[in-house]
mmCIF file of C-alpha atoms in Angstrom:
data_model
loop_
_atom_site.group_PDB
_atom_site.id
_atom_site.type_symbol
_atom_site.label_atom_id
_atom_site.label_comp_id
_atom_site.label_asym_id
_atom_site.label_seq_id
_atom_site.Cartn_x
_atom_site.Cartn_y
_atom_site.Cartn_z
ATOM 1 C CA ASP A 329 -150.025 183.357 -88.419
ATOM 2 C CA VAL A 330 -147.308 182.613 -84.944
ATOM 3 C CA LYS A 331 -144.755 184.854 -85.246
ATOM 4 C CA VAL A 332 -141.538 184.259 -83.626
ATOM 5 C CA THR A 333 -139.017 186.375 -84.094
ATOM 6 C CA GLN A 334 -135.207 186.456 -82.590
ATOM 7 C CA SER A 335 -133.395 189.703 -82.133
ATOM 8 C CA SER A 336 -130.386 188.772 -84.825
ATOM 9 C CA ARG A 337 -130.024 186.838 -87.930
ATOM 10 C CA TYR A 338 -126.219 187.205 -87.584
ATOM 11 C CA LEU A 339 -123.862 188.147 -84.502
ATOM 12 C CA VAL A 340 -120.092 187.928 -84.078
ATOM 13 C CA LYS A 341 -119.012 188.518 -80.710
ATOM 14 C CA ARG A 342 -115.473 187.894 -78.682
ATOM 15 C CA THR A 343 -114.412 185.311 -76.231
ATOM 16 C CA GLY A 344 -115.204 186.133 -72.824
ATOM 17 C CA GLU A 345 -118.066 188.271 -73.634
ATOM 18 C CA LYS A 346 -121.514 188.441 -72.011
ATOM 19 C CA VAL A 347 -124.111 187.598 -75.135
ATOM 20 C CA PHE A 348 -127.531 187.872 -74.925
ATOM 21 C CA LEU A 349 -130.308 186.320 -77.616
ATOM 22 C CA GLU A 350 -133.943 187.590 -77.715
ATOM 23 C CA CYS A 351 -136.831 185.847 -78.799
ATOM 24 C CA VAL A 352 -140.247 187.120 -78.868
ATOM 25 C CA GLN A 353 -143.713 185.547 -79.884
ATOM 26 C CA ASP A 354 -146.703 186.889 -80.249
ATOM 27 C CA MET A 355 -149.154 184.026 -80.055
ATOM 28 C CA ASP A 356 -149.637 183.949 -76.019
ATOM 29 C CA HIS A 357 -147.992 180.494 -76.235
ATOM 30 C CA GLU A 358 -147.027 179.018 -72.354
ATOM 31 C CA ASN A 359 -143.902 177.344 -73.490
ATOM 32 C CA MET A 360 -140.760 178.729 -75.409
ATOM 33 C CA PHE A 361 -137.612 176.780 -76.304
ATOM 34 C CA TRP A 362 -133.859 177.389 -76.985
ATOM 35 C CA TYR A 363 -132.111 175.045 -79.155
ATOM 36 C CA ARG A 364 -128.823 174.961 -80.815
ATOM 37 C CA GLN A 365 -127.956 173.487 -84.301
ATOM 38 C CA ASP A 366 -125.061 172.147 -85.390
ATOM 39 C CA PRO A 367 -123.848 170.070 -88.254
ATOM 40 C CA GLY A 368 -124.437 166.142 -87.689
ATOM 41 C CA LEU A 369 -125.724 166.579 -84.072
ATOM 42 C CA GLY A 370 -129.293 167.859 -85.112
ATOM 43 C CA LEU A 371 -130.881 170.275 -82.690
ATOM 44 C CA ARG A 372 -130.512 169.907 -79.600
ATOM 45 C CA LEU A 373 -132.276 171.580 -76.472
ATOM 46 C CA ILE A 374 -130.421 173.980 -73.867
ATOM 47 C CA TYR A 375 -133.668 175.038 -72.252
ATOM 48 C CA PHE A 376 -137.307 175.003 -71.826
ATOM 49 C CA SER A 377 -139.999 177.860 -69.975
ATOM 50 C CA TYR A 378 -143.519 176.167 -69.691
ATOM 51 C CA ASP A 379 -144.839 180.136 -67.824
ATOM 52 C CA VAL A 380 -143.167 183.211 -66.807
ATOM 53 C CA LYS A 381 -140.408 182.794 -64.232
ATOM 54 C CA MET A 382 -140.198 179.057 -64.842
ATOM 55 C CA LYS A 383 -137.733 176.945 -66.395
ATOM 56 C CA GLU A 384 -136.147 173.814 -67.153
ATOM 57 C CA LYS A 385 -132.570 172.854 -68.296
ATOM 58 C CA GLY A 386 -132.758 170.622 -71.800
ATOM 59 C CA ASP A 387 -129.919 168.274 -72.783
ATOM 60 C CA ILE A 388 -126.703 170.962 -72.968
ATOM 61 C CA PRO A 389 -127.528 173.843 -70.259
ATOM 62 C CA GLU A 390 -123.903 174.033 -69.550
ATOM 63 C CA GLY A 391 -122.481 177.867 -70.237
ATOM 64 C CA TYR A 392 -125.919 178.958 -70.764
ATOM 65 C CA SER A 393 -128.667 180.845 -68.645
ATOM 66 C CA VAL A 394 -132.279 181.810 -69.619
ATOM 67 C CA SER A 395 -134.577 184.447 -68.337
ATOM 68 C CA ARG A 396 -138.433 185.191 -69.064
ATOM 69 C CA GLU A 397 -139.680 187.864 -67.407
ATOM 70 C CA LYS A 398 -143.000 188.509 -69.724
ATOM 71 C CA LYS A 399 -144.707 185.388 -71.412
ATOM 72 C CA GLU A 400 -143.884 186.666 -74.831
ATOM 73 C CA ARG A 401 -140.079 187.251 -74.573
ATOM 74 C CA PHE A 402 -137.498 184.315 -73.684
ATOM 75 C CA SER A 403 -133.902 185.595 -73.354
ATOM 76 C CA LEU A 404 -130.820 183.372 -73.805
ATOM 77 C CA ILE A 405 -127.816 184.241 -71.841
ATOM 78 C CA LEU A 406 -124.155 183.298 -72.497
ATOM 79 C CA GLU A 407 -122.309 184.501 -69.431
ATOM 80 C CA SER A 408 -119.253 184.589 -70.970
ATOM 81 C CA ALA A 409 -119.024 183.187 -74.589
ATOM 82 C CA SER A 410 -116.558 180.748 -75.646
ATOM 83 C CA THR A 411 -115.643 179.629 -79.490
ATOM 84 C CA ASN A 412 -117.145 176.039 -79.077
ATOM 85 C CA GLN A 413 -120.875 178.366 -78.515
ATOM 86 C CA THR A 414 -120.315 179.226 -82.199
ATOM 87 C CA SER A 415 -123.873 177.719 -83.461
ATOM 88 C CA MET A 416 -126.781 178.272 -85.249
ATOM 89 C CA TYR A 417 -129.643 179.333 -82.423
ATOM 90 C CA LEU A 418 -133.169 178.573 -82.880
ATOM 91 C CA CYS A 419 -136.092 179.676 -80.406
ATOM 92 C CA ALA A 420 -139.513 178.174 -80.336
ATOM 93 C CA SER A 421 -142.641 178.335 -78.967
ATOM 94 C CA SER A 422 -145.701 176.192 -78.557
ATOM 95 C CA LEU A 423 -149.301 176.418 -77.022
ATOM 96 C CA GLY A 424 -149.378 174.509 -73.572
ATOM 97 C CA LEU A 425 -152.185 173.424 -71.398
ATOM 98 C CA ALA A 426 -153.408 175.566 -68.490
ATOM 99 C CA GLY A 427 -152.109 174.432 -65.159
ATOM 100 C CA SER A 428 -149.770 171.969 -66.479
ATOM 101 C CA ARG A 429 -145.756 171.970 -67.087
ATOM 102 C CA GLY A 430 -145.682 171.745 -70.893
ATOM 103 C CA SER A 431 -147.759 170.140 -73.701
ATOM 104 C CA TYR A 432 -147.125 167.918 -76.727
ATOM 105 C CA ASN A 433 -148.363 170.902 -79.475
ATOM 106 C CA GLU A 434 -146.251 171.455 -82.402
ATOM 107 C CA GLN A 435 -143.871 174.241 -82.334
ATOM 108 C CA PHE A 436 -142.956 177.523 -84.066
ATOM 109 C CA PHE A 437 -139.756 178.125 -84.776
ATOM 110 C CA GLY A 438 -138.083 181.523 -85.576
ATOM 111 C CA PRO A 439 -135.642 182.407 -88.118
ATOM 112 C CA GLY A 440 -132.463 181.620 -86.280
ATOM 113 C CA THR A 441 -129.539 183.591 -84.892
ATOM 114 C CA ARG A 442 -126.265 182.454 -86.360
ATOM 115 C CA LEU A 443 -123.453 183.144 -83.612
ATOM 116 C CA THR A 444 -119.568 182.959 -84.184
ATOM 117 C CA VAL A 445 -117.569 183.426 -81.367
ATOM 118 C CA LEU A 446 -113.950 184.676 -82.200
ATOM 119 C CA SER B 1330 -127.585 155.897 -82.408
ATOM 120 C CA GLN B 1331 -129.670 159.294 -81.225
ATOM 121 C CA GLN B 1332 -133.546 158.981 -80.666
ATOM 122 C CA GLY B 1333 -135.300 160.280 -83.787
ATOM 123 C CA GLU B 1334 -132.735 159.195 -86.094
ATOM 124 C CA GLU B 1335 -133.613 159.942 -89.798
ATOM 125 C CA ASP B 1336 -132.630 157.684 -92.991
ATOM 126 C CA PRO B 1337 -131.163 157.892 -95.374
ATOM 127 C CA GLN B 1338 -129.188 161.213 -94.687
ATOM 128 C CA ALA B 1339 -129.284 162.593 -98.197
ATOM 129 C CA LEU B 1340 -131.488 162.311 -101.119
ATOM 130 C CA SER B 1341 -131.724 163.298 -104.411
ATOM 131 C CA ILE B 1342 -134.985 162.925 -106.619
ATOM 132 C CA GLN B 1343 -136.281 164.054 -109.807
ATOM 133 C CA GLU B 1344 -139.299 166.477 -109.885
ATOM 134 C CA GLY B 1345 -142.488 164.492 -109.944
ATOM 135 C CA GLU B 1346 -141.027 161.316 -108.158
ATOM 136 C CA ASN B 1347 -141.667 160.427 -104.714
ATOM 137 C CA ALA B 1348 -139.580 160.864 -101.762
ATOM 138 C CA THR B 1349 -139.563 158.758 -98.713
ATOM 139 C CA MET B 1350 -137.683 159.112 -95.574
ATOM 140 C CA ASN B 1351 -137.592 157.645 -92.104
ATOM 141 C CA CYS B 1352 -137.393 158.009 -88.662
ATOM 142 C CA SER B 1353 -136.005 155.654 -86.014
ATOM 143 C CA TYR B 1354 -136.744 156.313 -81.815
ATOM 144 C CA LYS B 1355 -135.796 154.208 -79.214
ATOM 145 C CA THR B 1356 -138.169 155.143 -75.919
ATOM 146 C CA SER B 1357 -142.205 155.836 -75.275
ATOM 147 C CA ILE B 1358 -143.555 158.693 -77.233
ATOM 148 C CA ASN B 1359 -146.363 161.002 -76.983
ATOM 149 C CA ASN B 1360 -146.043 161.812 -80.800
ATOM 150 C CA LEU B 1361 -144.164 162.026 -83.258
ATOM 151 C CA GLN B 1362 -143.360 165.315 -85.859
ATOM 152 C CA TRP B 1363 -141.891 166.136 -88.677
ATOM 153 C CA TYR B 1364 -140.237 169.562 -90.002
ATOM 154 C CA ARG B 1365 -138.943 170.931 -92.621
ATOM 155 C CA GLN B 1366 -135.955 173.394 -92.644
ATOM 156 C CA ASN B 1367 -135.115 175.658 -95.665
ATOM 157 C CA SER B 1368 -131.225 176.042 -95.837
ATOM 158 C CA GLY B 1369 -130.312 178.585 -93.196
ATOM 159 C CA ARG B 1370 -133.708 179.485 -91.695
ATOM 160 C CA GLY B 1371 -135.863 178.149 -88.751
ATOM 161 C CA LEU B 1372 -137.936 174.941 -88.952
ATOM 162 C CA VAL B 1373 -141.774 174.923 -89.999
ATOM 163 C CA HIS B 1374 -143.749 172.366 -88.840
ATOM 164 C CA LEU B 1375 -145.324 169.567 -91.342
ATOM 165 C CA ILE B 1376 -147.472 167.353 -89.606
ATOM 166 C CA LEU B 1377 -148.115 165.803 -86.215
ATOM 167 C CA ILE B 1378 -148.972 162.140 -85.357
ATOM 168 C CA ARG B 1379 -150.137 160.927 -82.023
ATOM 169 C CA SER B 1380 -148.924 157.580 -80.625
ATOM 170 C CA ASN B 1381 -152.045 156.071 -81.212
ATOM 171 C CA GLU B 1382 -152.636 156.722 -84.572
ATOM 172 C CA ARG B 1383 -151.147 155.211 -87.683
ATOM 173 C CA GLU B 1384 -151.175 156.851 -90.401
ATOM 174 C CA LYS B 1385 -152.041 160.633 -91.458
ATOM 175 C CA HIS B 1386 -152.304 162.714 -94.681
ATOM 176 C CA SER B 1387 -151.864 166.709 -95.120
ATOM 177 C CA GLY B 1388 -151.860 167.359 -98.949
ATOM 178 C CA ARG B 1389 -149.053 165.890 -100.545
ATOM 179 C CA LEU B 1390 -147.537 164.567 -97.267
ATOM 180 C CA ARG B 1391 -148.265 160.985 -95.969
ATOM 181 C CA VAL B 1392 -147.044 160.145 -92.894
ATOM 182 C CA THR B 1393 -147.157 156.579 -90.746
ATOM 183 C CA LEU B 1394 -146.347 155.778 -87.292
ATOM 184 C CA ASP B 1395 -145.255 152.128 -86.304
ATOM 185 C CA THR B 1396 -145.080 152.230 -82.431
ATOM 186 C CA SER B 1397 -143.865 148.590 -82.421
ATOM 187 C CA LYS B 1398 -141.004 148.984 -84.218
ATOM 188 C CA LYS B 1399 -140.375 152.530 -83.255
ATOM 189 C CA SER B 1400 -140.316 153.866 -86.378
ATOM 190 C CA SER B 1401 -141.891 156.357 -88.733
ATOM 191 C CA SER B 1402 -141.932 157.525 -92.571
ATOM 192 C CA LEU B 1403 -142.670 160.861 -94.379
ATOM 193 C CA LEU B 1404 -143.569 160.179 -97.729
ATOM 194 C CA ILE B 1405 -143.568 163.454 -100.278
ATOM 195 C CA THR B 1406 -145.846 162.480 -103.445
ATOM 196 C CA ALA B 1407 -145.142 164.298 -106.616
ATOM 197 C CA SER B 1408 -142.417 166.051 -105.357
ATOM 198 C CA ARG B 1409 -141.391 169.659 -106.195
ATOM 199 C CA ALA B 1410 -137.875 171.551 -106.601
ATOM 200 C CA ALA B 1411 -139.671 173.570 -103.907
ATOM 201 C CA ASP B 1412 -139.431 170.808 -101.761
ATOM 202 C CA THR B 1413 -135.846 170.816 -101.394
ATOM 203 C CA ALA B 1414 -134.918 171.307 -97.591
ATOM 204 C CA SER B 1415 -133.496 169.251 -94.890
ATOM 205 C CA TYR B 1416 -136.414 167.262 -92.864
ATOM 206 C CA PHE B 1417 -136.409 166.478 -89.303
ATOM 207 C CA CYS B 1418 -138.561 164.268 -87.241
ATOM 208 C CA ALA B 1419 -139.243 165.040 -83.574
ATOM 209 C CA THR B 1420 -140.318 162.624 -80.896
ATOM 210 C CA ALA B 1421 -142.379 163.931 -77.782
ATOM 211 C CA LEU B 1422 -141.344 161.489 -75.168
ATOM 212 C CA SER B 1423 -144.101 160.522 -72.666
ATOM 213 C CA GLY B 1424 -143.692 161.941 -68.961
ATOM 214 C CA THR B 1425 -141.663 165.043 -70.162
ATOM 215 C CA TYR B 1426 -142.342 168.014 -72.617
ATOM 216 C CA LYS B 1427 -139.113 167.746 -74.653
ATOM 217 C CA TYR B 1428 -138.789 167.092 -78.245
ATOM 218 C CA ILE B 1429 -135.796 165.601 -79.717
ATOM 219 C CA PHE B 1430 -134.996 166.144 -82.763
ATOM 220 C CA GLY B 1431 -132.928 163.801 -85.215
ATOM 221 C CA THR B 1432 -130.113 164.994 -87.216
ATOM 222 C CA GLY B 1433 -132.211 164.985 -90.493
ATOM 223 C CA THR B 1434 -132.949 164.389 -94.260
ATOM 224 C CA ARG B 1435 -131.233 166.655 -96.599
ATOM 225 C CA LEU B 1436 -133.757 166.223 -99.830
ATOM 226 C CA LYS B 1437 -132.475 167.500 -103.444
ATOM 227 C CA VAL B 1438 -135.355 167.589 -105.918
ATOM 228 C CA LEU B 1439 -134.236 168.199 -109.137
ATOM 229 C CA ALA B 1440 -136.050 169.900 -111.833
#
């Protein structure tokens, strides 16, 4: 079974703090994703990575950055947390295609991190 | 409306009844997927249907896809209380590797 783990289930931070959300998958997946989920808005893609050190912006990348130094780990960074970044953050991974920038396979999600910025 | 918009937003049925949820989308897709999310948790993949497929079954789940109408439906037969969750469709757009999720249908199955 694919396992996607996220570093924290709940996190409370103050405005202006730098926040790191970590995601690790154990199935050697090429693709990894960060989403945020807000009531009434569904899931929105923040960033996507299809290989180590490769990343693409999603629909709402402003205020976020990502890091993928190892295949199994994808980090989301809030450079200076703001209250409008209070949300549920979901990480996902999927199998890619060798030599391709991504794939259309099913995604496996982590349990989510509920971040509150005060 | 957004790509991958589910209908209805909420559905309440009795155990044993069937539940039908619909998803509409706007642009050309490679495939469409359905996911389930239990309260406050991550999403779990249920089923994937490719753009050249019209119907797919998995256990008590039946998914249809009508690319001419840009719509899909998810049918859960003989529902159980454990099916209570939110259900999302996700479209994998042709030409990109992004997935667009809808806002979900909240299903409540009453015992």
